Amino acid sequence: RERSRDRHKSRSKESSRSEKSVTINAPPAEPLLGDQSVRGEEVQDDNWGETTTAVTGTSEHSLSQEDIVRISKDLDDSVGLDCKRYLNVALSVILGLVVFLTPLAFLILPHLLWPDRLRACGTACEGLFISVAFKLLILLLAVWALFFRPPRAGLPRIFVFRALLATLVLLFVLSYWLFYGVRILDSQDEDYQGIVQYAVSLVDALLFIHYLAIVLLELRQLQPFFSLCVTRSTDGATQHYNLGQLSIQRAAVVILENYYKDFPVHNPALLTASKSRAAKHLAGLKVYNVDGPGENNAAAGIAQSQSRAMIAAAARRRDSSHNELYYEEAEHERRVRKRRARLVVAVEEAFTHIRRMQEEEQKKAPGDVMDPREAAQAIFPSMARALQKYLRTTRQQHLHSMESIQQHLAFSITNNMTPKAFLESYLTTGPTLQYGKDRWLARQWTLISEASVTSGLKDGTVFLLKCIDFSLVVTTKKIPYIQLAEEFIDPKSHKFMLRLQSETSV
């Protein structure tokens, strides 16, 4: 009995151990990136607005702890950039005040230090006063127009030519002060007319330096030398720009300024089509554990791997993704045309209602006239459903908020625009500047270049402009030298003679 009890206990322990063992089976294939919502959106019917609830205001990007750290670092960097910018402005203002006050100090100091020993200033000396006054006024306006413009961008490095000009002006003014202190202040020169001419020469030299600044900062870059190809990394949108002799960082600023007006707005929702197709393809395959949880797990694993390989080979043989892509695009184009037609009809009916209301309001008293904002809010519900369905089909719903649509509608009513003019902003994808500031926030671009960003453009230079969602790849090509040759054609060579014979019918 004790032996049978021991045998029974050992069997119960083995059975309990077998019950606790875990058999790992291949999980069924799930759609990638949570694509159920995408598939549900694609197969939705035309009456989705009546049977579903749309939740708006959700974020398109998820943030991890690393993203939060990076954002805080970017904020710290932006504070440092602000301090750097204000420091540059303060130094420029101080240098400008020193430059403009130096000629006046040259004229005033002799009257303050040794007024009794100065000779009388004649007519020519007084004429020089007028010359100094007008030249300083012209210099002030020229410096204000060239240097004190609102900054277009914050550069990562200093502007080399501007720093050289500032150093040149500083050394020039210091040399004039040294000569003035040694030859005029120490000796207390009595020739006041010579002192005035010395101040006039300083102002003339400053005007010439300003002319040099115009040549280096403005005129040097006007003639194009390079052709820059700018390609967006996500969708391959490409533009070409011809630029002159610029540094890499200044060329990057010019490219970004043109990017906001030439490139269509970046829409990441359009880039998920290939991912959704891959998710559908993977979701169509299911893996079953034929053997089940048996005692020989190694044999079951080998059989399972073989079955997977067979299923993968069969899937590759039956791959018809190009067929699916063709029919998906055709179906998508059909749905877009259908909903576009509904949207056009709805907007035309709304604008017809607006014209009818305007004709009725002309008969009313001036105090009862409806404001364009109120009129836009009144007719917006009649077109909201068609517009929302069209924007969701074309995946533009995140680019237009209800407030922005109503503002655009009020603007169209105020300026007596047609329905076609109102719909142009939604039927065609516009440049980035057409949308809100959240689409083109500043301080989000990073310049990546192997060469120094202060060096000039060269043939074959490649650099990247990177932001959060994508990057711009810039390739530089030198414009080829064009040799024109002239070929002279004698006007007499085009003349010919037609001889007619009497026997011919002519």
PDB file of C-alpha atoms in Angstrom, residues 237-487:
ATOM      1  CA  ALA A 237       8.899  66.472 -53.483  1.00  0.00           C
ATOM      2  CA  THR A 238      11.679  68.307 -55.327  1.00  0.00           C
ATOM      3  CA  GLN A 239      12.460  71.913 -56.236  1.00  0.00           C
ATOM      4  CA  HIS A 240      15.495  73.571 -57.825  1.00  0.00           C
ATOM      5  CA  TYR A 241      16.937  76.965 -56.887  1.00  0.00           C
ATOM      6  CA  ASN A 242      19.768  79.001 -58.385  1.00  0.00           C
ATOM      7  CA  LEU A 243      21.919  80.782 -55.803  1.00  0.00           C
ATOM      8  CA  GLY A 244      25.049  82.884 -55.831  1.00  0.00           C
ATOM      9  CA  GLN A 245      28.185  82.734 -53.743  1.00  0.00           C
ATOM     10  CA  LEU A 246      26.752  82.082 -50.289  1.00  0.00           C
ATOM     11  CA  SER A 247      27.862  80.181 -47.243  1.00  0.00           C
ATOM     12  CA  ILE A 248      26.120  76.918 -46.389  1.00  0.00           C
ATOM     13  CA  GLN A 249      24.163  78.402 -43.491  1.00  0.00           C
ATOM     14  CA  ARG A 250      22.945  81.382 -45.553  1.00  0.00           C
ATOM     15  CA  ALA A 251      22.005  79.056 -48.414  1.00  0.00           C
ATOM     16  CA  ALA A 252      20.029  76.990 -45.892  1.00  0.00           C
ATOM     17  CA  VAL A 253      18.097  80.113 -44.849  1.00  0.00           C
ATOM     18  CA  VAL A 254      17.258  80.935 -48.475  1.00  0.00           C
ATOM     19  CA  ILE A 255      16.118  77.358 -49.088  1.00  0.00           C
ATOM     20  CA  LEU A 256      13.843  77.361 -46.040  1.00  0.00           C
ATOM     21  CA  GLU A 257      12.299  80.687 -47.052  1.00  0.00           C
ATOM     22  CA  ASN A 258      11.489  79.249 -50.472  1.00  0.00           C
ATOM     23  CA  TYR A 259      10.385  75.929 -48.988  1.00  0.00           C
ATOM     24  CA  TYR A 260       7.478  77.507 -47.140  1.00  0.00           C
ATOM     25  CA  LYS A 261       6.046  78.991 -50.343  1.00  0.00           C
ATOM     26  CA  ASP A 262       7.021  76.417 -53.006  1.00  0.00           C
ATOM     27  CA  PHE A 263       6.614  72.996 -51.396  1.00  0.00           C
ATOM     28  CA  PRO A 264       3.162  71.571 -50.668  1.00  0.00           C
ATOM     29  CA  VAL A 265       2.400  71.098 -47.020  1.00  0.00           C
ATOM     30  CA  HIS A 266       3.794  67.912 -45.509  1.00  0.00           C
ATOM     31  CA  ASN A 267       0.960  65.461 -44.870  1.00  0.00           C
ATOM     32  CA  PRO A 268       2.137  62.374 -42.933  1.00  0.00           C
ATOM     33  CA  ALA A 269      -1.308  60.780 -43.245  1.00  0.00           C
ATOM     34  CA  LEU A 270      -0.692  60.151 -46.960  1.00  0.00           C
ATOM     35  CA  LEU A 271       2.439  58.156 -46.167  1.00  0.00           C
ATOM     36  CA  THR A 272       0.593  55.403 -44.286  1.00  0.00           C
ATOM     37  CA  ALA A 273      -0.985  53.854 -47.400  1.00  0.00           C
ATOM     38  CA  SER A 274       1.871  51.418 -48.006  1.00  0.00           C
ATOM     39  CA  LYS A 275       1.928  50.484 -44.316  1.00  0.00           C
ATOM     40  CA  SER A 276      -1.817  49.785 -44.333  1.00  0.00           C
ATOM     41  CA  ARG A 277      -1.458  47.569 -47.404  1.00  0.00           C
ATOM     42  CA  ALA A 278       1.323  45.612 -45.712  1.00  0.00           C
ATOM     43  CA  ALA A 279      -0.797  45.265 -42.585  1.00  0.00           C
ATOM     44  CA  LYS A 280      -3.716  43.920 -44.630  1.00  0.00           C
ATOM     45  CA  HIS A 281      -1.469  41.424 -46.318  1.00  0.00           C
ATOM     46  CA  LEU A 282      -0.113  40.181 -42.996  1.00  0.00           C
ATOM     47  CA  ALA A 283      -3.567  40.086 -41.437  1.00  0.00           C
ATOM     48  CA  GLY A 284      -4.758  37.729 -44.168  1.00  0.00           C
ATOM     49  CA  LEU A 285      -2.321  35.008 -43.061  1.00  0.00           C
ATOM     50  CA  LYS A 286      -3.080  32.892 -40.010  1.00  0.00           C
ATOM     51  CA  VAL A 287      -0.793  30.294 -38.381  1.00  0.00           C
ATOM     52  CA  TYR A 288      -2.298  27.302 -36.590  1.00  0.00           C
ATOM     53  CA  ASN A 289      -0.619  24.936 -34.142  1.00  0.00           C
ATOM     54  CA  VAL A 290      -1.536  21.558 -35.657  1.00  0.00           C
ATOM     55  CA  ASP A 291       0.407  19.383 -33.252  1.00  0.00           C
ATOM     56  CA  GLY A 292      -0.905  20.940 -30.094  1.00  0.00           C
ATOM     57  CA  PRO A 293       0.776  20.801 -26.665  1.00  0.00           C
ATOM     58  CA  GLY A 294       2.541  17.475 -26.785  1.00  0.00           C
ATOM     59  CA  GLU A 295       5.383  15.918 -24.874  1.00  0.00           C
ATOM     60  CA  ASN A 296       7.883  16.300 -27.698  1.00  0.00           C
ATOM     61  CA  ASN A 297       8.146  20.100 -27.931  1.00  0.00           C
ATOM     62  CA  ALA A 298      11.270  20.011 -30.122  1.00  0.00           C
ATOM     63  CA  ALA A 299       9.503  18.024 -32.843  1.00  0.00           C
ATOM     64  CA  ALA A 300       6.515  20.328 -32.623  1.00  0.00           C
ATOM     65  CA  GLY A 301       8.780  23.370 -33.005  1.00  0.00           C
ATOM     66  CA  ILE A 302      10.468  21.906 -36.085  1.00  0.00           C
ATOM     67  CA  ALA A 303       7.129  21.112 -37.683  1.00  0.00           C
ATOM     68  CA  GLN A 304       5.850  24.566 -36.837  1.00  0.00           C
ATOM     69  CA  SER A 305       8.885  26.277 -38.429  1.00  0.00           C
ATOM     70  CA  GLN A 306       8.445  24.114 -41.523  1.00  0.00           C
ATOM     71  CA  SER A 307       4.789  25.063 -41.748  1.00  0.00           C
ATOM     72  CA  ARG A 308       5.700  28.721 -41.435  1.00  0.00           C
ATOM     73  CA  ALA A 309       8.243  28.438 -44.235  1.00  0.00           C
ATOM     74  CA  MET A 310       5.662  26.712 -46.446  1.00  0.00           C
ATOM     75  CA  ILE A 311       3.074  29.388 -45.722  1.00  0.00           C
ATOM     76  CA  ALA A 312       5.564  32.165 -46.444  1.00  0.00           C
ATOM     77  CA  ALA A 313       6.574  30.560 -49.740  1.00  0.00           C
ATOM     78  CA  ALA A 314       2.953  30.113 -50.740  1.00  0.00           C
ATOM     79  CA  ALA A 315       2.238  33.737 -49.828  1.00  0.00           C
ATOM     80  CA  ARG A 316       5.113  34.911 -51.978  1.00  0.00           C
ATOM     81  CA  ARG A 317       3.810  32.865 -54.884  1.00  0.00           C
ATOM     82  CA  ARG A 318       0.333  34.237 -54.462  1.00  0.00           C
ATOM     83  CA  ASP A 319       1.524  37.787 -53.994  1.00  0.00           C
ATOM     84  CA  SER A 320      -0.744  40.145 -55.866  1.00  0.00           C
ATOM     85  CA  SER A 321       0.029  43.411 -54.109  1.00  0.00           C
ATOM     86  CA  HIS A 322       0.302  45.306 -57.403  1.00  0.00           C
ATOM     87  CA  ASN A 323      -3.237  44.215 -58.255  1.00  0.00           C
ATOM     88  CA  GLU A 324      -4.502  45.351 -54.878  1.00  0.00           C
ATOM     89  CA  LEU A 325      -2.694  48.647 -55.231  1.00  0.00           C
ATOM     90  CA  TYR A 326      -4.297  49.266 -58.618  1.00  0.00           C
ATOM     91  CA  TYR A 327      -7.831  48.609 -57.401  1.00  0.00           C
ATOM     92  CA  GLU A 328      -7.302  50.528 -54.151  1.00  0.00           C
ATOM     93  CA  GLU A 329      -6.135  53.607 -56.019  1.00  0.00           C
ATOM     94  CA  ALA A 330      -9.007  53.361 -58.478  1.00  0.00           C
ATOM     95  CA  GLU A 331     -11.515  53.009 -55.642  1.00  0.00           C
ATOM     96  CA  HIS A 332      -9.939  55.904 -53.756  1.00  0.00           C
ATOM     97  CA  GLU A 333     -10.082  58.157 -56.811  1.00  0.00           C
ATOM     98  CA  ARG A 334     -13.731  57.240 -57.338  1.00  0.00           C
ATOM     99  CA  ARG A 335     -14.616  58.081 -53.754  1.00  0.00           C
ATOM    100  CA  VAL A 336     -12.683  61.366 -53.946  1.00  0.00           C
ATOM    101  CA  ARG A 337     -14.501  62.425 -57.128  1.00  0.00           C
ATOM    102  CA  LYS A 338     -17.843  61.467 -55.642  1.00  0.00           C
ATOM    103  CA  ARG A 339     -17.350  63.389 -52.418  1.00  0.00           C
ATOM    104  CA  ARG A 340     -15.818  66.318 -54.262  1.00  0.00           C
ATOM    105  CA  ALA A 341     -18.946  66.584 -56.389  1.00  0.00           C
ATOM    106  CA  ARG A 342     -21.128  66.519 -53.262  1.00  0.00           C
ATOM    107  CA  LEU A 343     -18.982  69.186 -51.657  1.00  0.00           C
ATOM    108  CA  VAL A 344     -19.159  71.460 -54.696  1.00  0.00           C
ATOM    109  CA  VAL A 345     -22.935  71.167 -54.839  1.00  0.00           C
ATOM    110  CA  ALA A 346     -23.311  71.836 -51.092  1.00  0.00           C
ATOM    111  CA  VAL A 347     -21.079  74.929 -51.231  1.00  0.00           C
ATOM    112  CA  GLU A 348     -22.872  76.323 -54.277  1.00  0.00           C
ATOM    113  CA  GLU A 349     -26.223  75.900 -52.548  1.00  0.00           C
ATOM    114  CA  ALA A 350     -24.867  77.631 -49.425  1.00  0.00           C
ATOM    115  CA  PHE A 351     -23.537  80.576 -51.424  1.00  0.00           C
ATOM    116  CA  THR A 352     -26.838  80.813 -53.305  1.00  0.00           C
ATOM    117  CA  HIS A 353     -28.556  81.032 -49.942  1.00  0.00           C
ATOM    118  CA  ILE A 354     -26.129  83.786 -48.933  1.00  0.00           C
ATOM    119  CA  ARG A 355     -26.938  85.816 -52.054  1.00  0.00           C
ATOM    120  CA  ARG A 356     -30.637  85.424 -51.339  1.00  0.00           C
ATOM    121  CA  MET A 357     -30.085  86.604 -47.767  1.00  0.00           C
ATOM    122  CA  GLN A 358     -28.070  89.591 -49.000  1.00  0.00           C
ATOM    123  CA  GLU A 359     -30.877  90.596 -51.351  1.00  0.00           C
ATOM    124  CA  GLU A 360     -33.355  90.389 -48.478  1.00  0.00           C
ATOM    125  CA  GLU A 361     -31.106  92.336 -46.117  1.00  0.00           C
ATOM    126  CA  GLN A 362     -30.795  95.184 -48.579  1.00  0.00           C
ATOM    127  CA  LYS A 363     -34.497  95.846 -48.018  1.00  0.00           C
ATOM    128  CA  LYS A 364     -34.095  95.909 -44.230  1.00  0.00           C
ATOM    129  CA  ALA A 365     -32.973  98.741 -41.986  1.00  0.00           C
ATOM    130  CA  PRO A 366     -29.207  99.329 -41.641  1.00  0.00           C
ATOM    131  CA  GLY A 367     -29.191  98.052 -38.069  1.00  0.00           C
ATOM    132  CA  ASP A 368     -30.614  94.638 -39.021  1.00  0.00           C
ATOM    133  CA  VAL A 369     -27.882  93.711 -41.520  1.00  0.00           C
ATOM    134  CA  MET A 370     -26.133  90.412 -40.674  1.00  0.00           C
ATOM    135  CA  ASP A 371     -22.419  90.430 -40.006  1.00  0.00           C
ATOM    136  CA  PRO A 372     -20.234  88.266 -42.337  1.00  0.00           C
ATOM    137  CA  ARG A 373     -19.149  86.235 -39.336  1.00  0.00           C
ATOM    138  CA  GLU A 374     -22.758  85.517 -38.417  1.00  0.00           C
ATOM    139  CA  ALA A 375     -23.592  84.670 -42.020  1.00  0.00           C
ATOM    140  CA  ALA A 376     -20.685  82.217 -42.144  1.00  0.00           C
ATOM    141  CA  GLN A 377     -21.868  80.533 -38.944  1.00  0.00           C
ATOM    142  CA  ALA A 378     -25.391  80.344 -40.359  1.00  0.00           C
ATOM    143  CA  ILE A 379     -24.515  78.535 -43.602  1.00  0.00           C
ATOM    144  CA  PHE A 380     -21.608  76.472 -42.307  1.00  0.00           C
ATOM    145  CA  PRO A 381     -23.742  73.552 -40.988  1.00  0.00           C
ATOM    146  CA  SER A 382     -25.211  73.000 -44.477  1.00  0.00           C
ATOM    147  CA  MET A 383     -21.766  72.275 -45.940  1.00  0.00           C
ATOM    148  CA  ALA A 384     -19.965  70.950 -42.855  1.00  0.00           C
ATOM    149  CA  ARG A 385     -20.854  67.276 -43.390  1.00  0.00           C
ATOM    150  CA  ALA A 386     -19.791  67.209 -47.044  1.00  0.00           C
ATOM    151  CA  LEU A 387     -16.619  69.157 -46.301  1.00  0.00           C
ATOM    152  CA  GLN A 388     -15.663  66.929 -43.383  1.00  0.00           C
ATOM    153  CA  LYS A 389     -16.205  63.760 -45.423  1.00  0.00           C
ATOM    154  CA  TYR A 390     -14.093  65.126 -48.271  1.00  0.00           C
ATOM    155  CA  LEU A 391     -11.279  66.172 -45.934  1.00  0.00           C
ATOM    156  CA  ARG A 392     -11.301  62.781 -44.243  1.00  0.00           C
ATOM    157  CA  THR A 393     -11.208  60.994 -47.596  1.00  0.00           C
ATOM    158  CA  THR A 394      -8.255  63.062 -48.792  1.00  0.00           C
ATOM    159  CA  ARG A 395      -6.720  62.897 -45.296  1.00  0.00           C
ATOM    160  CA  GLN A 396      -6.572  66.653 -44.779  1.00  0.00           C
ATOM    161  CA  GLN A 397      -8.734  66.822 -41.657  1.00  0.00           C
ATOM    162  CA  HIS A 398      -5.754  67.644 -39.427  1.00  0.00           C
ATOM    163  CA  LEU A 399      -4.816  70.634 -41.603  1.00  0.00           C
ATOM    164  CA  HIS A 400      -8.113  72.518 -41.235  1.00  0.00           C
ATOM    165  CA  SER A 401      -9.932  73.244 -38.000  1.00  0.00           C
ATOM    166  CA  MET A 402     -13.543  74.305 -37.774  1.00  0.00           C
ATOM    167  CA  GLU A 403     -12.499  77.774 -36.638  1.00  0.00           C
ATOM    168  CA  SER A 404     -10.159  78.272 -39.592  1.00  0.00           C
ATOM    169  CA  ILE A 405     -12.839  77.082 -42.056  1.00  0.00           C
ATOM    170  CA  GLN A 406     -15.365  79.526 -40.633  1.00  0.00           C
ATOM    171  CA  GLN A 407     -12.848  82.359 -40.780  1.00  0.00           C
ATOM    172  CA  HIS A 408     -12.087  81.551 -44.412  1.00  0.00           C
ATOM    173  CA  LEU A 409     -15.799  81.392 -45.174  1.00  0.00           C
ATOM    174  CA  ALA A 410     -16.373  84.786 -43.546  1.00  0.00           C
ATOM    175  CA  PHE A 411     -13.438  86.198 -45.514  1.00  0.00           C
ATOM    176  CA  SER A 412     -14.930  84.852 -48.760  1.00  0.00           C
ATOM    177  CA  ILE A 413     -18.337  86.367 -47.975  1.00  0.00           C
ATOM    178  CA  THR A 414     -16.810  89.735 -47.067  1.00  0.00           C
ATOM    179  CA  ASN A 415     -14.850  89.948 -50.328  1.00  0.00           C
ATOM    180  CA  ASN A 416     -17.724  88.593 -52.481  1.00  0.00           C
ATOM    181  CA  MET A 417     -15.777  85.522 -53.610  1.00  0.00           C
ATOM    182  CA  THR A 418     -17.280  82.707 -55.654  1.00  0.00           C
ATOM    183  CA  PRO A 419     -17.788  79.149 -54.363  1.00  0.00           C
ATOM    184  CA  LYS A 420     -14.912  77.971 -56.545  1.00  0.00           C
ATOM    185  CA  ALA A 421     -12.595  80.517 -54.939  1.00  0.00           C
ATOM    186  CA  PHE A 422     -13.672  79.370 -51.484  1.00  0.00           C
ATOM    187  CA  LEU A 423     -13.122  75.687 -52.285  1.00  0.00           C
ATOM    188  CA  GLU A 424      -9.696  76.171 -53.881  1.00  0.00           C
ATOM    189  CA  SER A 425      -8.004  76.032 -50.467  1.00  0.00           C
ATOM    190  CA  TYR A 426      -9.458  72.565 -49.808  1.00  0.00           C
ATOM    191  CA  LEU A 427      -9.524  70.946 -53.257  1.00  0.00           C
ATOM    192  CA  THR A 428      -5.824  71.542 -53.941  1.00  0.00           C
ATOM    193  CA  THR A 429      -2.966  71.191 -51.479  1.00  0.00           C
ATOM    194  CA  GLY A 430      -1.351  74.577 -50.951  1.00  0.00           C
ATOM    195  CA  PRO A 431       2.061  75.657 -49.686  1.00  0.00           C
ATOM    196  CA  THR A 432       2.984  75.424 -46.042  1.00  0.00           C
ATOM    197  CA  LEU A 433       2.445  79.124 -45.329  1.00  0.00           C
ATOM    198  CA  GLN A 434      -1.225  78.784 -46.284  1.00  0.00           C
ATOM    199  CA  TYR A 435      -1.933  76.832 -43.110  1.00  0.00           C
ATOM    200  CA  GLY A 436      -1.607  77.679 -39.420  1.00  0.00           C
ATOM    201  CA  LYS A 437       1.596  78.485 -37.605  1.00  0.00           C
ATOM    202  CA  ASP A 438       1.626  75.071 -35.969  1.00  0.00           C
ATOM    203  CA  ARG A 439       2.560  73.667 -39.380  1.00  0.00           C
ATOM    204  CA  TRP A 440       5.689  75.842 -39.755  1.00  0.00           C
ATOM    205  CA  LEU A 441       6.978  76.561 -36.270  1.00  0.00           C
ATOM    206  CA  ALA A 442      10.361  78.240 -36.070  1.00  0.00           C
ATOM    207  CA  ARG A 443      13.386  76.818 -34.222  1.00  0.00           C
ATOM    208  CA  GLN A 444      12.717  73.289 -35.434  1.00  0.00           C
ATOM    209  CA  TRP A 445      15.324  73.022 -38.188  1.00  0.00           C
ATOM    210  CA  THR A 446      18.768  71.509 -37.731  1.00  0.00           C
ATOM    211  CA  LEU A 447      21.547  72.001 -40.271  1.00  0.00           C
ATOM    212  CA  ILE A 448      23.687  68.880 -40.802  1.00  0.00           C
ATOM    213  CA  SER A 449      26.784  69.260 -42.959  1.00  0.00           C
ATOM    214  CA  GLU A 450      30.163  67.582 -43.189  1.00  0.00           C
ATOM    215  CA  ALA A 451      31.801  70.850 -44.254  1.00  0.00           C
ATOM    216  CA  SER A 452      31.857  73.946 -42.066  1.00  0.00           C
ATOM    217  CA  VAL A 453      28.604  75.870 -42.293  1.00  0.00           C
ATOM    218  CA  THR A 454      30.535  79.141 -42.701  1.00  0.00           C
ATOM    219  CA  SER A 455      32.324  77.870 -45.822  1.00  0.00           C
ATOM    220  CA  GLY A 456      31.002  78.734 -49.251  1.00  0.00           C
ATOM    221  CA  LEU A 457      29.019  76.510 -51.563  1.00  0.00           C
ATOM    222  CA  LYS A 458      31.000  74.206 -53.842  1.00  0.00           C
ATOM    223  CA  ASP A 459      30.213  71.747 -56.579  1.00  0.00           C
ATOM    224  CA  GLY A 460      29.011  68.513 -54.971  1.00  0.00           C
ATOM    225  CA  THR A 461      28.253  69.973 -51.530  1.00  0.00           C
ATOM    226  CA  VAL A 462      25.521  67.997 -49.758  1.00  0.00           C
ATOM    227  CA  PHE A 463      23.813  69.045 -46.527  1.00  0.00           C
ATOM    228  CA  LEU A 464      20.587  68.252 -44.700  1.00  0.00           C
ATOM    229  CA  LEU A 465      17.938  70.435 -43.109  1.00  0.00           C
ATOM    230  CA  LYS A 466      16.253  68.258 -40.521  1.00  0.00           C
ATOM    231  CA  CYS A 467      13.070  68.838 -38.554  1.00  0.00           C
ATOM    232  CA  ILE A 468      10.877  66.601 -36.428  1.00  0.00           C
ATOM    233  CA  ASP A 469       8.961  64.746 -39.151  1.00  0.00           C
ATOM    234  CA  PHE A 470      11.234  64.831 -42.186  1.00  0.00           C
ATOM    235  CA  SER A 471      14.405  66.301 -43.641  1.00  0.00           C
ATOM    236  CA  LEU A 472      15.373  68.257 -46.757  1.00  0.00           C
ATOM    237  CA  VAL A 473      18.318  66.833 -48.683  1.00  0.00           C
ATOM    238  CA  VAL A 474      20.167  69.569 -50.572  1.00  0.00           C
ATOM    239  CA  THR A 475      22.594  68.747 -53.397  1.00  0.00           C
ATOM    240  CA  THR A 476      24.731  71.461 -54.992  1.00  0.00           C
ATOM    241  CA  LYS A 477      25.698  71.537 -58.658  1.00  0.00           C
ATOM    242  CA  LYS A 478      27.725  74.256 -60.308  1.00  0.00           C
ATOM    243  CA  ILE A 479      26.102  76.025 -63.218  1.00  0.00           C
ATOM    244  CA  PRO A 480      28.180  75.168 -66.314  1.00  0.00           C
ATOM    245  CA  TYR A 481      30.109  77.793 -68.231  1.00  0.00           C
ATOM    246  CA  ILE A 482      28.243  78.696 -71.397  1.00  0.00           C
ATOM    247  CA  GLN A 483      30.229  79.493 -74.537  1.00  0.00           C
ATOM    248  CA  LEU A 484      28.253  81.234 -77.294  1.00  0.00           C
ATOM    249  CA  ALA A 485      29.534  81.348 -80.846  1.00  0.00           C
ATOM    250  CA  GLU A 486      28.299  83.590 -83.605  1.00  0.00           C
ATOM    251  CA  GLU A 487      27.609  82.414 -87.119  1.00  0.00           C
TER     252      GLU A 487
END
